[in-house]
Coordinates of C-alpha atoms in Angstrom, one line a residue:
M192 CA -54.2 13.0 68.5
K193 CA -56.7 10.4 69.7
A194 CA -59.6 12.8 69.0
L195 CA -58.7 13.0 65.3
K196 CA -60.1 9.5 64.7
Y197 CA -63.5 11.0 65.5
L198 CA -63.3 13.2 62.5
A199 CA -63.9 9.9 60.5
A200 CA -67.6 10.5 61.3
L201 CA -67.4 13.9 59.6
W202 CA -65.6 12.4 56.6
V203 CA -68.2 9.5 56.3
S204 CA -70.9 12.1 56.3
I205 CA -69.2 14.1 53.5
L206 CA -68.5 10.9 51.5
V207 CA -72.1 9.7 51.7
H208 CA -73.4 13.2 50.8
S209 CA -71.1 13.4 47.8
L210 CA -71.9 9.9 46.5
L211 CA -75.7 10.4 46.9
S212 CA -75.5 13.8 45.2
F213 CA -73.4 12.4 42.4
F214 CA -75.6 9.4 41.7
A215 CA -79.2 10.3 42.8
G216 CA -79.2 14.1 43.4
S217 CA -80.9 16.8 41.3
A218 CA -77.8 17.2 39.1
G219 CA -76.6 13.5 39.4
L220 CA -76.2 10.8 36.9
S221 CA -79.7 9.4 37.4
A222 CA -81.4 12.8 36.6
Y223 CA -79.0 13.3 33.7
D224 CA -80.0 9.9 32.2
Q225 CA -83.7 10.7 32.6
L226 CA -83.2 14.1 30.8
K227 CA -81.4 12.3 28.0
A228 CA -84.3 9.9 27.6
E229 CA -86.8 12.8 27.6
T230 CA -84.7 14.6 24.9
A231 CA -84.8 11.5 22.7
R232 CA -88.6 11.2 23.2
Q233 CA -89.1 14.8 22.3
E234 CA -86.8 14.5 19.2
A235 CA -88.8 11.4 18.0
N236 CA -92.0 13.3 18.4
L237 CA -90.5 16.2 16.4
E238 CA -89.5 13.9 13.6
A239 CA -93.0 12.4 13.4
L240 CA -94.5 15.9 13.3
Q241 CA -92.0 16.9 10.5
R242 CA -93.0 13.7 8.5
T243 CA -96.7 14.6 8.9
T244 CA -96.1 18.2 7.9
G245 CA -94.3 17.0 4.7
E246 CA -97.2 14.6 3.8
L247 CA -99.8 17.4 4.4
E248 CA -97.8 19.9 2.4
G249 CA -97.6 17.4 -0.5
E250 CA -101.4 16.8 -0.3
K251 CA -102.0 20.5 -0.2
A252 CA -99.9 21.1 -3.3
A253 CA -101.7 18.3 -5.1
L254 CA -105.1 19.8 -4.2
L255 CA -104.0 23.2 -5.4
N256 CA -102.6 22.1 -8.7
D257 CA -104.2 18.9 -9.8
P258 CA -108.0 18.9 -10.6
Q259 CA -108.0 15.1 -10.6
T260 CA -106.9 15.0 -7.0
I261 CA -109.7 17.4 -6.1
R262 CA -112.2 15.1 -7.8
V263 CA -110.9 12.0 -6.0
K264 CA -111.1 13.8 -2.6
A265 CA -114.6 15.1 -3.4
R266 CA -115.8 11.6 -4.2
E267 CA -114.3 10.4 -0.9
L268 CA -116.3 13.0 0.9
G269 CA -119.5 12.0 -0.9
Y270 CA -119.6 14.7 -3.6
G271 CA -119.9 14.2 -7.3
G272 CA -120.4 16.0 -10.6
P273 CA -123.8 16.9 -12.1
E274 CA -123.6 14.0 -14.5
E275 CA -122.7 11.4 -11.9
Q276 CA -125.0 9.1 -9.9
F277 CA -124.1 7.3 -6.8
V278 CA -125.0 3.8 -5.8
R279 CA -124.7 2.9 -2.2
I280 CA -124.4 -0.7 -1.2
V281 CA -125.4 -1.4 2.3
G282 CA -123.1 -3.5 4.3
L283 CA -119.9 -2.4 2.7
S284 CA -117.5 -0.2 4.6
R285 CA -116.7 3.2 3.2
P286 CA -113.5 3.6 1.2
M287 CA -110.5 4.0 3.4
R288 CA -109.5 7.6 3.7
Q289 CA -105.9 8.5 4.6
R290 CA -105.8 9.7 8.1
Y291 CA -103.0 11.9 9.4
N292 CA -101.9 11.9 13.0
A293 CA -101.8 15.5 13.9
G294 CA -99.0 14.7 16.3
Q295 CA -98.9 14.7 20.1
S296 CA -98.4 17.5 22.5
I297 CA -95.8 16.1 24.7
D298 CA -94.9 17.8 27.9
A299 CA -91.4 17.3 29.2
R300 CA -91.4 15.3 32.4
P301 CA -89.1 16.6 35.2
P302 CA -86.5 14.1 36.3
E303 CA -87.0 12.2 39.5
F304 CA -84.2 12.6 42.1
L305 CA -83.6 12.5 45.8
P306 CA -84.3 15.9 47.4
E307 CA -81.4 17.6 49.0
S308 CA -83.0 17.4 52.4
T309 CA -83.1 13.6 52.2
I310 CA -79.5 13.4 51.1
R311 CA -78.5 15.6 54.0
L312 CA -80.5 13.5 56.5
V313 CA -79.0 10.2 55.2
S314 CA -75.5 11.6 55.3
L315 CA -76.0 13.0 58.9
L316 CA -77.4 9.6 60.0
A317 CA -74.3 7.8 58.4
G318 CA -72.0 10.2 60.3
G319 CA -73.9 9.7 63.5
I320 CA -73.8 5.9 63.2
T321 CA -70.1 6.1 62.5
L322 CA -69.5 8.3 65.6
V323 CA -71.6 5.9 67.8
F324 CA -69.7 3.0 66.4
L325 CA -66.3 4.6 67.3
L326 CA -67.5 5.5 70.8
I327 CA -68.7 1.9 71.3
C328 CA -65.3 0.6 70.1
R329 CA -63.5 3.0 72.5
S330 CA -65.7 2.0 75.5
L331 CA -65.2 -1.7 74.7
K332 CA -61.4 -1.2 74.7
M333 CA -61.6 0.5 78.1
L334 CA -63.6 -2.5 79.5
L335 CA -61.1 -5.0 78.2

């Protein structure tokens, strides 16, 4: 029956392994939170791309159906009709053109977590330290 108390070292190892796996392991809470943050980042990028797509489709429809829009865009690019003349004033900036952000290619980052080998090593060390502590306590009782 006295030997059963030394199973505490085994239980400490199991407890430490379980806690580390639950909080910092590859399927733990920390990795899950990182994956949720990455999902939110990807969704924000997708929404930005969808907004840009909508704006570009609206501009495409205007260029296909509205001759006035074609004239305005041609003038922005420096083109004009045969009856038009351009005067360039040096020192003035060119008219502001609407620029579209083509979006970003965002790679998903893998979550950071403690490797299983590290978790095993820490739990074995915790169990070993507990065992040594129990042996020291036993030897001190024998001396007293």
